[in-house]
Tab-separated table of C-alpha atoms and ligand atoms in Angstrom:
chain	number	residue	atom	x	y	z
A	936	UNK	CA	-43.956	-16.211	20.035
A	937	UNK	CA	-40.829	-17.992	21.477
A	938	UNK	CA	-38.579	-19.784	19.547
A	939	UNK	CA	-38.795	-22.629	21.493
A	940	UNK	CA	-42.757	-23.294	20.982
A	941	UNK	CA	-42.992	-21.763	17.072
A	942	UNK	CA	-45.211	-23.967	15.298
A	943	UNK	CA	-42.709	-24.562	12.429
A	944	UNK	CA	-39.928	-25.870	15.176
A	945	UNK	CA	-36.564	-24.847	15.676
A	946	UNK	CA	-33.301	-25.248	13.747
A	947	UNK	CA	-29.985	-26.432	15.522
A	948	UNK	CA	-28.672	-22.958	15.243
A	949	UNK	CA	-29.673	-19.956	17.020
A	950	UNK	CA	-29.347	-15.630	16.348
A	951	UNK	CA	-27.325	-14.385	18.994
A	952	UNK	CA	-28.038	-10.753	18.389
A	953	UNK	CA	-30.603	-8.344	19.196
A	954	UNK	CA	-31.126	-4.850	18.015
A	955	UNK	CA	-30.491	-2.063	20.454
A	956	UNK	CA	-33.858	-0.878	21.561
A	957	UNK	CA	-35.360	2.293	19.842
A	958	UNK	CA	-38.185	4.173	18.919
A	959	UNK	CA	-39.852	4.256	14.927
A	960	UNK	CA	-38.822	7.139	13.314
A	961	UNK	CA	-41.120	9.511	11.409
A	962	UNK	CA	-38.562	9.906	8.348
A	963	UNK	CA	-35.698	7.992	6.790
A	964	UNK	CA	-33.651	8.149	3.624
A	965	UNK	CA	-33.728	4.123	3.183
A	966	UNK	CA	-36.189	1.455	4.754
A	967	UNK	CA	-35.565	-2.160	4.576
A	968	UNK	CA	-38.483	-4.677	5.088
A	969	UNK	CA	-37.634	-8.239	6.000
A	970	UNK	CA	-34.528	-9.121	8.340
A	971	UNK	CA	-33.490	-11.973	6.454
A	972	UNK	CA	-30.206	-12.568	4.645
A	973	UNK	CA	-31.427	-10.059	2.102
A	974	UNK	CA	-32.300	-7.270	3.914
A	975	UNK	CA	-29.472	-7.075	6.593
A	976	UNK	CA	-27.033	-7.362	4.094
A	977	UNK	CA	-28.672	-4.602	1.629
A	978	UNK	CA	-28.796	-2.545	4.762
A	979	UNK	CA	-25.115	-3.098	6.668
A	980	UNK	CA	-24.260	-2.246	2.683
A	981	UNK	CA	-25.920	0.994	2.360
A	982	UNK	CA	-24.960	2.090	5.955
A	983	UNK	CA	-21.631	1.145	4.706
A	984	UNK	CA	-21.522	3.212	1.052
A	985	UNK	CA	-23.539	6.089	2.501
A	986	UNK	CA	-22.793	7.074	6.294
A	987	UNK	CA	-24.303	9.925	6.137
A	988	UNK	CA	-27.614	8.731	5.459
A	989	UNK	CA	-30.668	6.947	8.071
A	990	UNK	CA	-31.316	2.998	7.061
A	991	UNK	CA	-33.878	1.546	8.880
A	992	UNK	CA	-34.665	-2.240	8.920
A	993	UNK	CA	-38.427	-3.173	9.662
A	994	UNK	CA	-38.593	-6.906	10.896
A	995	UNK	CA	-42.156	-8.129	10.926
A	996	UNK	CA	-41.016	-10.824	13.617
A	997	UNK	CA	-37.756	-11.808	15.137
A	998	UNK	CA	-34.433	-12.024	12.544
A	999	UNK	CA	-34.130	-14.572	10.946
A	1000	UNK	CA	-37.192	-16.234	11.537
A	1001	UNK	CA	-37.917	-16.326	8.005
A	1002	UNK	CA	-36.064	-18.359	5.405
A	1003	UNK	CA	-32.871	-17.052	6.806
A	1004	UNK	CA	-32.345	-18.760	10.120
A	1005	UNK	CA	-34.389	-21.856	9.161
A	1006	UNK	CA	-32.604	-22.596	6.115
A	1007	UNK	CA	-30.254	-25.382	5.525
A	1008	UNK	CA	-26.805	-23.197	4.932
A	1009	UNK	CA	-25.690	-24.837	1.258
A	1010	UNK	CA	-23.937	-21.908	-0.275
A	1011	UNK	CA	-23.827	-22.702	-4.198
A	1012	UNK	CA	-23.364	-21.057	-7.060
A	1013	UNK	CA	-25.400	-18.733	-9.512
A	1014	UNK	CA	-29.188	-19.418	-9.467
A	1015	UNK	CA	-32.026	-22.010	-9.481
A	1016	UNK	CA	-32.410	-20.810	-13.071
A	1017	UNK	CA	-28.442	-21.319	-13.330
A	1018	UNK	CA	-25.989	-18.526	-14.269
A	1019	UNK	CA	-27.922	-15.024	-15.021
A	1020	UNK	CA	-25.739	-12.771	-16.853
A	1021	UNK	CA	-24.213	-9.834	-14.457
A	1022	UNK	CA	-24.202	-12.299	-11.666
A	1023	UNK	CA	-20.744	-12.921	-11.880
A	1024	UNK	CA	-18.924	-15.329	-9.404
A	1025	UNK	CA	-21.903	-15.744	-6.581
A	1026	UNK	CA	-19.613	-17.249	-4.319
A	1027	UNK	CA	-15.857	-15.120	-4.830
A	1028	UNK	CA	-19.009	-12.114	-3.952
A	1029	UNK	CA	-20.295	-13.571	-0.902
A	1030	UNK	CA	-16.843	-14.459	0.408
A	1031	UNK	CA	-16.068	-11.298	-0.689
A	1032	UNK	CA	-18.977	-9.893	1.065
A	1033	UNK	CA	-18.804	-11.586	4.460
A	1034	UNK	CA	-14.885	-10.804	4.620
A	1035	UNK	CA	-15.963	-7.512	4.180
A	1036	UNK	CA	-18.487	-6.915	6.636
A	1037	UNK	CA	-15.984	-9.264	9.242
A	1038	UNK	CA	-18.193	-11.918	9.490
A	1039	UNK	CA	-17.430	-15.271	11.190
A	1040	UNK	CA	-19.931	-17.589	9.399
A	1041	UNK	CA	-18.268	-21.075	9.581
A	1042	UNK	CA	-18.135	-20.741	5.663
A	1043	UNK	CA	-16.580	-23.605	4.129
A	1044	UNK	CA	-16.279	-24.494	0.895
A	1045	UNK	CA	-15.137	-27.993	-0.104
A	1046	UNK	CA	-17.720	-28.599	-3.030
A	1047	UNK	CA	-20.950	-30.049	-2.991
A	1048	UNK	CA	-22.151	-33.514	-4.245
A	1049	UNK	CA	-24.541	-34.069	-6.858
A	1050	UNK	CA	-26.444	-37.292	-5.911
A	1051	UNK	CA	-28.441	-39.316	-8.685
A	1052	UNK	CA	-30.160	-42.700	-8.928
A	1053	UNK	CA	-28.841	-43.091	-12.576
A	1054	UNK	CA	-25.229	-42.333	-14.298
A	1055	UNK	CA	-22.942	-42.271	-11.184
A	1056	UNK	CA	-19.383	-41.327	-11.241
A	1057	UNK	CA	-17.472	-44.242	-11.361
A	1058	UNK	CA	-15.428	-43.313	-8.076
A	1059	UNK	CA	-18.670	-42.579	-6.157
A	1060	UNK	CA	-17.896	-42.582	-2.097
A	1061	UNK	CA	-21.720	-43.008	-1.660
A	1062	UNK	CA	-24.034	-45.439	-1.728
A	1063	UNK	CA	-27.128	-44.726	-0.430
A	1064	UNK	CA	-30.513	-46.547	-1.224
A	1065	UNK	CA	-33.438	-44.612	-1.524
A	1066	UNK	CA	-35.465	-45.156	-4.327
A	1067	UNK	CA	-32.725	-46.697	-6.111
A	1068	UNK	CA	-29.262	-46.194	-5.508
A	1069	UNK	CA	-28.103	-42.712	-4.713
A	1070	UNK	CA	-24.896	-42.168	-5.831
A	1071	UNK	CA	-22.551	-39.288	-6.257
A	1072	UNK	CA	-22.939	-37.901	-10.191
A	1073	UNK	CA	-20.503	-35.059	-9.755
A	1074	UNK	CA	-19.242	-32.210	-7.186
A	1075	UNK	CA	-19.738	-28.492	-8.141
A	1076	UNK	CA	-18.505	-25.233	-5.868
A	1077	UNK	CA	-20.173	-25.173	-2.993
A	1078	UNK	CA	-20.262	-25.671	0.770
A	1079	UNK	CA	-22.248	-24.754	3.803
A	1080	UNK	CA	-22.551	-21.948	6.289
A	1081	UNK	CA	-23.937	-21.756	9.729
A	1082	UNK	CA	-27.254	-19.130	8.911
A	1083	UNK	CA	-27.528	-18.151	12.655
A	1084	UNK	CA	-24.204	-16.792	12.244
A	1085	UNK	CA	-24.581	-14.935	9.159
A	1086	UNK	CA	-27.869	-13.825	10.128
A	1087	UNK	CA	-26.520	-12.401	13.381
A	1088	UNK	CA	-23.047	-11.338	11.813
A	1089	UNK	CA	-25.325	-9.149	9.008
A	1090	UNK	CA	-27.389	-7.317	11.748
A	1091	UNK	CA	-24.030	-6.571	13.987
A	1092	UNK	CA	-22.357	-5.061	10.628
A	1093	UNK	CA	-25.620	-3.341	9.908
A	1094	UNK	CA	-25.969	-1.534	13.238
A	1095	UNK	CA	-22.791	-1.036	13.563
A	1096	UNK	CA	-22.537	0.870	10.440
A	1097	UNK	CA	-25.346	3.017	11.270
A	1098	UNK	CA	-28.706	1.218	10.330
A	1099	UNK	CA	-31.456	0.999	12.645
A	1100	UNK	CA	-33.061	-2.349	13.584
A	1101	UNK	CA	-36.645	-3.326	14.643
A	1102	UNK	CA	-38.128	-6.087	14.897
A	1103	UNK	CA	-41.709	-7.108	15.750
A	1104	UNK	CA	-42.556	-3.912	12.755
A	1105	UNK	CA	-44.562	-5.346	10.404
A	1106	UNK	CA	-45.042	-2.899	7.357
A	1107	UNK	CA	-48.856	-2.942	6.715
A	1108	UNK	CA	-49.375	-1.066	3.854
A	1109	UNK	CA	-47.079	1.465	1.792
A	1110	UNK	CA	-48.880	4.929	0.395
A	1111	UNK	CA	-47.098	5.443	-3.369
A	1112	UNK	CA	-46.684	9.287	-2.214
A	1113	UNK	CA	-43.611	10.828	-2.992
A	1114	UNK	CA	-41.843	9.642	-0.840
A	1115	UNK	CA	-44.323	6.672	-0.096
A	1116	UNK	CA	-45.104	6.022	3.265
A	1117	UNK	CA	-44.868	2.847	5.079
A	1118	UNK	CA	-47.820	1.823	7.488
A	1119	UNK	CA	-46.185	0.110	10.557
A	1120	UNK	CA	-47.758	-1.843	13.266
A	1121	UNK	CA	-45.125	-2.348	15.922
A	1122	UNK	CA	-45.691	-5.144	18.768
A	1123	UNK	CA	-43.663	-4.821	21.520
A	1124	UNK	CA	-43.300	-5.292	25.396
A	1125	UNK	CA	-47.335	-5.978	25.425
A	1126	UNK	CA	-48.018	-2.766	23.116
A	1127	UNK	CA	-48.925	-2.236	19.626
A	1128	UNK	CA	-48.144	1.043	17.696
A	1129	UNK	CA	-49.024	2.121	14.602
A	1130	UNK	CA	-47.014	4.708	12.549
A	1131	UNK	CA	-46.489	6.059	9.428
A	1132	UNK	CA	-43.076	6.221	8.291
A	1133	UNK	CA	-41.626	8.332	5.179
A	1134	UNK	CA	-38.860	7.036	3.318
A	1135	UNK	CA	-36.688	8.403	0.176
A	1136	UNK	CA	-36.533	4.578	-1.128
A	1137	UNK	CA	-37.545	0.749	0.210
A	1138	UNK	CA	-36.202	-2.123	-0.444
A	1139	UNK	CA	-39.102	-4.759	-0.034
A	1140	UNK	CA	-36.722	-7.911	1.287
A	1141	UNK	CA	-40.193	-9.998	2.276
A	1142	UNK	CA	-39.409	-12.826	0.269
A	1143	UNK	CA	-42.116	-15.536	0.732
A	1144	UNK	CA	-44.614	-13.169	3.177
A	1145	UNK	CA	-46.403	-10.222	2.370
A	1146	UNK	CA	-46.758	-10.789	-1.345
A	1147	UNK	CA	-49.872	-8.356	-1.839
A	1148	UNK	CA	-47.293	-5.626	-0.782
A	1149	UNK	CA	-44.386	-6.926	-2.596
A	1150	UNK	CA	-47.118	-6.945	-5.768
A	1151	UNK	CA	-46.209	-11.033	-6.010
A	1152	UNK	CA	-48.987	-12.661	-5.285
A	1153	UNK	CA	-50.135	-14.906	-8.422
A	1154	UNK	CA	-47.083	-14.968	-10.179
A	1155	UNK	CA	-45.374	-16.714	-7.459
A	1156	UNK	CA	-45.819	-19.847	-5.383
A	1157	UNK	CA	-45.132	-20.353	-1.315
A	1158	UNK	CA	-44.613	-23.543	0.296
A	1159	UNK	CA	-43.411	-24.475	3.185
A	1160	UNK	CA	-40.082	-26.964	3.209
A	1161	UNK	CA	-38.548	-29.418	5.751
A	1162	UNK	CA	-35.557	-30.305	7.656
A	1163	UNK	CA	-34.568	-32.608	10.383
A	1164	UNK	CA	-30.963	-32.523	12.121
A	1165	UNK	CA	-29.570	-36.135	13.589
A	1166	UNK	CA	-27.622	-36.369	16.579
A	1167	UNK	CA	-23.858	-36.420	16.224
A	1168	UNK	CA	-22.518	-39.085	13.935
A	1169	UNK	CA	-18.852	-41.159	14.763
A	1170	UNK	CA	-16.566	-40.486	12.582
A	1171	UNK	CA	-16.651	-44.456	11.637
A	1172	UNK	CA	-20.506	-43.698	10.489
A	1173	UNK	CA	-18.973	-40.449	8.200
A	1174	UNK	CA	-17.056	-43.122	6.840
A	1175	UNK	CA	-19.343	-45.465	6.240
A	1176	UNK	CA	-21.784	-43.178	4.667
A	1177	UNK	CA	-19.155	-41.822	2.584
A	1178	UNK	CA	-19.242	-38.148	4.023
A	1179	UNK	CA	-15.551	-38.184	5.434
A	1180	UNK	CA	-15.240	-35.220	2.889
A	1181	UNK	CA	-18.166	-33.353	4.403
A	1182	UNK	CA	-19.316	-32.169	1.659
A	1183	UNK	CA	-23.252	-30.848	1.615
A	1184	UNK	CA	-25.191	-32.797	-0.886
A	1185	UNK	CA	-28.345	-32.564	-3.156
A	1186	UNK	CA	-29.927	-34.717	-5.486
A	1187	UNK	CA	-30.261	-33.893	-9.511
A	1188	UNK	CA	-33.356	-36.095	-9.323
A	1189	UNK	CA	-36.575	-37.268	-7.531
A	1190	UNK	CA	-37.347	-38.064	-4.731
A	1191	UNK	CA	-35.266	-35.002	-3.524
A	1192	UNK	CA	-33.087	-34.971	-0.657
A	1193	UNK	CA	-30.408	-32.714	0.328
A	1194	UNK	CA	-28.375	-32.562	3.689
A	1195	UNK	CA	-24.880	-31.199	4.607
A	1196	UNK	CA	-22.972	-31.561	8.340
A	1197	UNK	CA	-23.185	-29.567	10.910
A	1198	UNK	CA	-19.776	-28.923	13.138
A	1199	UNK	CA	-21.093	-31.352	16.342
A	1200	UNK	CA	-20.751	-34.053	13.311
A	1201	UNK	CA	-24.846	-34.103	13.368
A	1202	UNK	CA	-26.281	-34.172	9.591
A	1203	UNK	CA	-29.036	-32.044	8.603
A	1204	UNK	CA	-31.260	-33.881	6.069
A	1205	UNK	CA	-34.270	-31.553	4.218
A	1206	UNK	CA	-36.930	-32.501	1.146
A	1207	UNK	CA	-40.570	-32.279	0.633
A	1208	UNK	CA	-42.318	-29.151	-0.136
A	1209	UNK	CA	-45.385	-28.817	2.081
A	1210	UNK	CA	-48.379	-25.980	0.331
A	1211	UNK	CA	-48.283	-22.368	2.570
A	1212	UNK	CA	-51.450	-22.239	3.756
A	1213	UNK	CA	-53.051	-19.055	1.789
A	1214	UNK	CA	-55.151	-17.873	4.113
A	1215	UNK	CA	-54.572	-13.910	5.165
A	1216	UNK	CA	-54.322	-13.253	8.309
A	1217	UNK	CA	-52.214	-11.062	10.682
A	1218	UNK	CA	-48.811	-12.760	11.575
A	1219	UNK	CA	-50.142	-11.766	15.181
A	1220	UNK	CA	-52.944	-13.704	15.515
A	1221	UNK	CA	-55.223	-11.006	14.367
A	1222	UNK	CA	-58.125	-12.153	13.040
A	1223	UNK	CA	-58.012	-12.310	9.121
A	1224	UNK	CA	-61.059	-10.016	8.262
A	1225	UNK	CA	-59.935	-7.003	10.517
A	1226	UNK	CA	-56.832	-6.826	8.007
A	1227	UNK	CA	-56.558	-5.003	4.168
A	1228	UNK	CA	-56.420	-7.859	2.013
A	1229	UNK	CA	-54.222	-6.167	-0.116
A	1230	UNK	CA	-51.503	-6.059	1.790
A	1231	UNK	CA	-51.476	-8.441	4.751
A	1232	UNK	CA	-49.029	-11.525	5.231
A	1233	UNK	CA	-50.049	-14.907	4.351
A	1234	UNK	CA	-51.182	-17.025	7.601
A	1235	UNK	CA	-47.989	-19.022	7.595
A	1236	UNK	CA	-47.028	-18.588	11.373
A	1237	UNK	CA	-50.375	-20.191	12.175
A	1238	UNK	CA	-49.364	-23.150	10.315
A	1239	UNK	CA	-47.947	-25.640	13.031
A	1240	UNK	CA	-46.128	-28.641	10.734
A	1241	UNK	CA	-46.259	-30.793	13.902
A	1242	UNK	CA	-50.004	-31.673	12.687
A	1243	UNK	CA	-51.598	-32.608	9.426
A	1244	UNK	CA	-49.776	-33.048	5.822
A	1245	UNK	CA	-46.328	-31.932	7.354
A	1246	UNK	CA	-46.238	-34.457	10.239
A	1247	UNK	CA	-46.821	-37.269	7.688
A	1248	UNK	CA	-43.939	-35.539	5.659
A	1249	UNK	CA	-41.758	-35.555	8.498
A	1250	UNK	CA	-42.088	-39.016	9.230
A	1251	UNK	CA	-41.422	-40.035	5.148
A	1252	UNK	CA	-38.654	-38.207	5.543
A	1253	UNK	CA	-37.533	-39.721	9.039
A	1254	UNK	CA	-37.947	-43.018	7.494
A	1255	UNK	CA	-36.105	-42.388	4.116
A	1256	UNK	CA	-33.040	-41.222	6.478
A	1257	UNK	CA	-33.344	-44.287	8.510
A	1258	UNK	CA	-33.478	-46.274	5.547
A	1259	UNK	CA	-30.293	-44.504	3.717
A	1260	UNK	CA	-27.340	-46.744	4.947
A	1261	UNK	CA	-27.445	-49.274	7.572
A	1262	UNK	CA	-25.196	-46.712	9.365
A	1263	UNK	CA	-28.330	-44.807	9.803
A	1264	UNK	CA	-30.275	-46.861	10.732
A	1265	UNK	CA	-30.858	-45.673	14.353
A	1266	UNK	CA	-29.906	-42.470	14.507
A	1267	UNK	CA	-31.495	-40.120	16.453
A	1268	UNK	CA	-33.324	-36.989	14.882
A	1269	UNK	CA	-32.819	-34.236	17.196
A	1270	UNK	CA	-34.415	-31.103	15.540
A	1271	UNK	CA	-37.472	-30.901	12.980
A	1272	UNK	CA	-38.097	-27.588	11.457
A	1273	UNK	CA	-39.536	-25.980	8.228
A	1274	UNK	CA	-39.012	-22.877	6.591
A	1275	UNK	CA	-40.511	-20.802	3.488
A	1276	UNK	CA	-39.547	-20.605	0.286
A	1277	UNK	CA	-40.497	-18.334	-2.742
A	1278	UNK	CA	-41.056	-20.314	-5.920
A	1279	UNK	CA	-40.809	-17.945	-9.277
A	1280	UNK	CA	-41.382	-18.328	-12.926
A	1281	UNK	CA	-38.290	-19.995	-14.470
A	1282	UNK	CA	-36.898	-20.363	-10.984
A	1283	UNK	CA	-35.573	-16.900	-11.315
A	1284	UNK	CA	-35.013	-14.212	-8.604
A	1285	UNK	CA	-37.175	-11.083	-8.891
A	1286	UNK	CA	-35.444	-7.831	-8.440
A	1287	UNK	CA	-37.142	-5.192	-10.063
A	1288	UNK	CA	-39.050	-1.994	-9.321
A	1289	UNK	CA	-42.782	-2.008	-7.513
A	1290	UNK	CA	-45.178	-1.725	-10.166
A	1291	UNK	CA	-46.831	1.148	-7.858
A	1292	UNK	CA	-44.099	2.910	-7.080
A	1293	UNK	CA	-40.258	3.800	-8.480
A	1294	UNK	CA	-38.892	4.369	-5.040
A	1295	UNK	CA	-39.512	0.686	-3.910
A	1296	UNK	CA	-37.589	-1.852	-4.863
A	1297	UNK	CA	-38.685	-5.775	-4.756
A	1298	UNK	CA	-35.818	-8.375	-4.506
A	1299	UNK	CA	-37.264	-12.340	-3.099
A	1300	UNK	CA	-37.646	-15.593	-4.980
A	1301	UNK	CA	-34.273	-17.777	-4.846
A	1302	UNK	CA	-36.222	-20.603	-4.789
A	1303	UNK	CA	-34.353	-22.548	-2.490
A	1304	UNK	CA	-31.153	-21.529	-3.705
A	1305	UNK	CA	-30.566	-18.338	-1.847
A	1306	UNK	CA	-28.193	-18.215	0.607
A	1307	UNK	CA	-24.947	-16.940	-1.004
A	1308	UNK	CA	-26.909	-15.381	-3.393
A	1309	UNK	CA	-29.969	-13.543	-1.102
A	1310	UNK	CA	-26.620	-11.604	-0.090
A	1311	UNK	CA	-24.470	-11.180	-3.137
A	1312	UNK	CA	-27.921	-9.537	-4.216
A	1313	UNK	CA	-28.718	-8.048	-1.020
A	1314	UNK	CA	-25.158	-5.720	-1.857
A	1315	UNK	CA	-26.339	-4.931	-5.528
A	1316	UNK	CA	-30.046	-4.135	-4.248
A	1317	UNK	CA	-28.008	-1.071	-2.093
A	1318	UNK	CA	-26.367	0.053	-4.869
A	1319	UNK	CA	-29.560	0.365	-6.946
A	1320	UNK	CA	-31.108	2.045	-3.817
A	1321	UNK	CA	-28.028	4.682	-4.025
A	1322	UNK	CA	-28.399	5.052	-7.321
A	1323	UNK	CA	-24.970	4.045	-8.485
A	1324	UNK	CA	-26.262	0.481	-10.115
A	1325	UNK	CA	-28.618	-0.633	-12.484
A	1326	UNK	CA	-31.068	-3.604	-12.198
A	1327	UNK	CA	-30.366	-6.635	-13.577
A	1328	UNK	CA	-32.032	-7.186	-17.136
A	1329	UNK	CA	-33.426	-10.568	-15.858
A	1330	UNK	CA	-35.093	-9.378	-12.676
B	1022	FAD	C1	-35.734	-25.246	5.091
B	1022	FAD	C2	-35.023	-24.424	4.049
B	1022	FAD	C3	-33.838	-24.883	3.546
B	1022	FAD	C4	-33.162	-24.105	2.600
B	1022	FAD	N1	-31.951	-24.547	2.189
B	1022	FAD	C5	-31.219	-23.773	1.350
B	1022	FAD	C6	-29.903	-24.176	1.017
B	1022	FAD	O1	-29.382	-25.157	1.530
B	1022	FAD	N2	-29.203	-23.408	0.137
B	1022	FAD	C7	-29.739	-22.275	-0.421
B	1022	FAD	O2	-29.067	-21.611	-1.212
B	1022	FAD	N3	-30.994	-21.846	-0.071
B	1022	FAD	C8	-31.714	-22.559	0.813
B	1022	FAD	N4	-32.952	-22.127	1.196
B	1022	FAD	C9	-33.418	-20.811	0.702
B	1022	FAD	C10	-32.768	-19.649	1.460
B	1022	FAD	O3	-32.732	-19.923	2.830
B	1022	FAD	C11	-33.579	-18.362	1.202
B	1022	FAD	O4	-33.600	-18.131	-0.192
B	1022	FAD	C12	-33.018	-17.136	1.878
B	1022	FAD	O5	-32.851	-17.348	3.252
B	1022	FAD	C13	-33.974	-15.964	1.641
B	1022	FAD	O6	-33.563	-14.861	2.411
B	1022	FAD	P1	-34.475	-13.565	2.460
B	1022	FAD	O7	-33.813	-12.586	3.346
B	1022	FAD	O8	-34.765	-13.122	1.077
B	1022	FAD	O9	-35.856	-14.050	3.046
B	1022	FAD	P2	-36.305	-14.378	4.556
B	1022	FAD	O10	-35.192	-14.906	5.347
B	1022	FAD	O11	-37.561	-15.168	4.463
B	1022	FAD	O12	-36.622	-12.938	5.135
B	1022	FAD	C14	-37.808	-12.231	4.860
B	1022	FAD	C15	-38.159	-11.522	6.159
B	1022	FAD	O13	-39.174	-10.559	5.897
B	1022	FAD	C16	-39.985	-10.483	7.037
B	1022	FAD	N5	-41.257	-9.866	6.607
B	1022	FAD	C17	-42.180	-10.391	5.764
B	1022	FAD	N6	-43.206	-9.543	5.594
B	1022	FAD	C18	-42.914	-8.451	6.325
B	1022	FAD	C19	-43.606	-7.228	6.551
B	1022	FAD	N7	-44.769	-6.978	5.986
B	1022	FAD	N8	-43.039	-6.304	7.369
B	1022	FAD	C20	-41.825	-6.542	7.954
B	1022	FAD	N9	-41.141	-7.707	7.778
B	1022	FAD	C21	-41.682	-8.645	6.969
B	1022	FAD	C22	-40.137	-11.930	7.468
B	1022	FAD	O14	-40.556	-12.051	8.816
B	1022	FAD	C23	-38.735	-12.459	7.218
B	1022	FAD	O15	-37.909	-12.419	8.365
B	1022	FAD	C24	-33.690	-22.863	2.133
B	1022	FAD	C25	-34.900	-22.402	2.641
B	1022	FAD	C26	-35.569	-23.165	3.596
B	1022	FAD	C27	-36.844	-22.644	4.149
């Protein structure tokens, strides 16, 4: 599928790495599935702590092209749940973290705006109308990245530490042998191989896909969310909007809207949760009933959000933008996208063992609120997998 025609659009940003080519291996000490933030950074991690050692990444599509490189980049603190205990500082660790692995994300970190239609600060640089008037309530830590560079910067620290990349692998199945064995269907170059694939431990970095395999399905929720990027704004409009600071915002109440800049000066705007079609089918095109039902991906590729209940959200949310400030009045939207995200019980990550197996690990489910911290616990998941961590008690 090109990026340019996938049904769920395309972000302003863009990966600008691909894996160096290679054939599936019949045996590794560590496989990763899922190329998103989680699972590059739990494998450029382990290649990093344990040299010695074969990490290989199974992508069951192109990186990124999950939550990762369709995201909107806020990086904020702790959880959705809010602090966890043994989290720690989420975003000192994922400073830490891309410092570390020498990447250049555009990470900046001015704070973030709370927005709220009732007890504003009294020094409030916004004034936005939409549903009432939005107005700044108070800044935490925060900021925004740019994901196609973090997603891209991950992958180059991964390989070059070692790991192994592939993408177009989608893990099928996984045998609880000892070790378990991963059922791979590989698509590539106009051929499809299947293989089986032994590994020591997995890390199952799937987030809102393949929840029969990641044993989530029922006790979690995916939906599909929105975004829309605006062509450059003059620095006069910043002003008048009250985003000379460029600080990323959210709102504490409803109707939800976040946004943040992007470095051309055009805002991204996102809200409105659209339901993941549930269907199972393969993320191929394969037709549904050819495929174990107990471990297949939800249909979501299929799902085009040009059409249907996620056109009309598009346009609400076109209109609310329009409607914001009289600055915005006719600004152009230049992108439309969506992405997936993982909704959890108490809107708390899951990181815990498979209840089939001890050598797999599940980590997914930051609803919305996972891109500093998809990586801070993309670096503890690696440790677990070495053996030199524990789980967290929450997971
Ligand atoms: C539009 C949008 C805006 C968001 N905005 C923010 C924000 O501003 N701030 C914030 O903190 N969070 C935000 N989030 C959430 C954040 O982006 C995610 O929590 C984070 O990217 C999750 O990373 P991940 O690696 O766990 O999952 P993903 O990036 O979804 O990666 C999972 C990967 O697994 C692959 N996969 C699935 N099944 C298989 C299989 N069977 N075999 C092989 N591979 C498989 C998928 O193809 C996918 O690439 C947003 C999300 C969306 C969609």
């Amino acid at each position: 599928m090109s990026r340019q025609t996938h049904p769920w659009g395309v972000p302003p940003w863009s990966v600008d790495f691909r894996p160096a080519p290679g054939p599936l291996p019949d045996r590794v000490d560590f496989a990763i599935v899922g190329g998103g933030f989680t699972g590059l950074c739990a494998a450029a991690w382990l290649a990093r702590l344990a040299p010695k050692k074969s990490v290989l990444v199974l992508e069951a599509s192109a990186l990124g092209e999950g939550a990762s490189g369709r995201t909107g980049g806020l990086a904020l603190e702790d959880t959705a749940a809010g602090p966890l205990p043994g989290l720690g500082d989420v975003l000192a660790g994922y400073q830490k973290i891309l410092r570390t692995l020498r990447i250049d994300s555009g990470l900046e970190l001015p704070g973030v705006y709370e927005l709220g239609r009732a007890d504003p600060a009294k020094d409030s640089p916004i004034c936005w109308s939409d549903s009432g008037d939005l107005k700044v309530v108070r800044t935490v830590p925060g900021g925004a990245v740019d994901p196609g560079k973090v997603v891209a910067g991950l992958a180059r620290a991964a390989e070059k530490a070692g790991a192994h990349i592939i993408e177009h692998a989608e893990v099928q199945a996984i045998e609880s042998s000892d070790p378990p064995c991963l059922r791979v269907r590989r698509n590539g170059r106009g051929r499809v191989q299947q293989k089986n694939i032994r590994a020591s431990q997995i890390l199952l970095a799937v987030n809102a896909f393949s929840l029969e395999l990641s044993g989530l399905r029922g006790s979690t929720q995916p939906k599909l969310t929105l975004a829309m990027a605006t062509a450059p704004l003059s620095r006069a409009q910043l002003q008048a909007i009250g985003l000379s600071s460029r600080r990323p915002f959210y709102t504490v109440d409803l109707p939800y809207l976040w946004g943040r800049l992007l470095d051309s000066n055009g805002m991204v705007f996102g809200a409105g949760l659209v339901p993941a079609p549930t269907t199972i089918a393969s993320l191929f095109g394969k037709p549904a009933r050819k495929r174990s039902p107990r471990y297949a991906a939800p249909d979501l590729y299929r799902f085009d959000v040009r059409e249907g209940e996620a056109a009309e959200s598009f346009r609400w949310l076109e209109d609310r933008v329009h409607h914001l400030h009289p600055a915005l009045a006719s600004v152009r939207i230049t992108h439309r996208w969506a992405g997936p995200i993982l909704f959890t019980e108490g809107m708390r990550p899951v990181f815990r063992r498979h209840p089939r197996s001890k050598n797999v690990a599940v980590l997914a489910g930051y609803n919305g609120h996972g891109v500093a911290l998809s990586v801070y616990l993309g670096q503890w998941a690696a440790e677990v997998l070495l053996d030199c961590r524990s789980l967290p008690t929450w997971g």
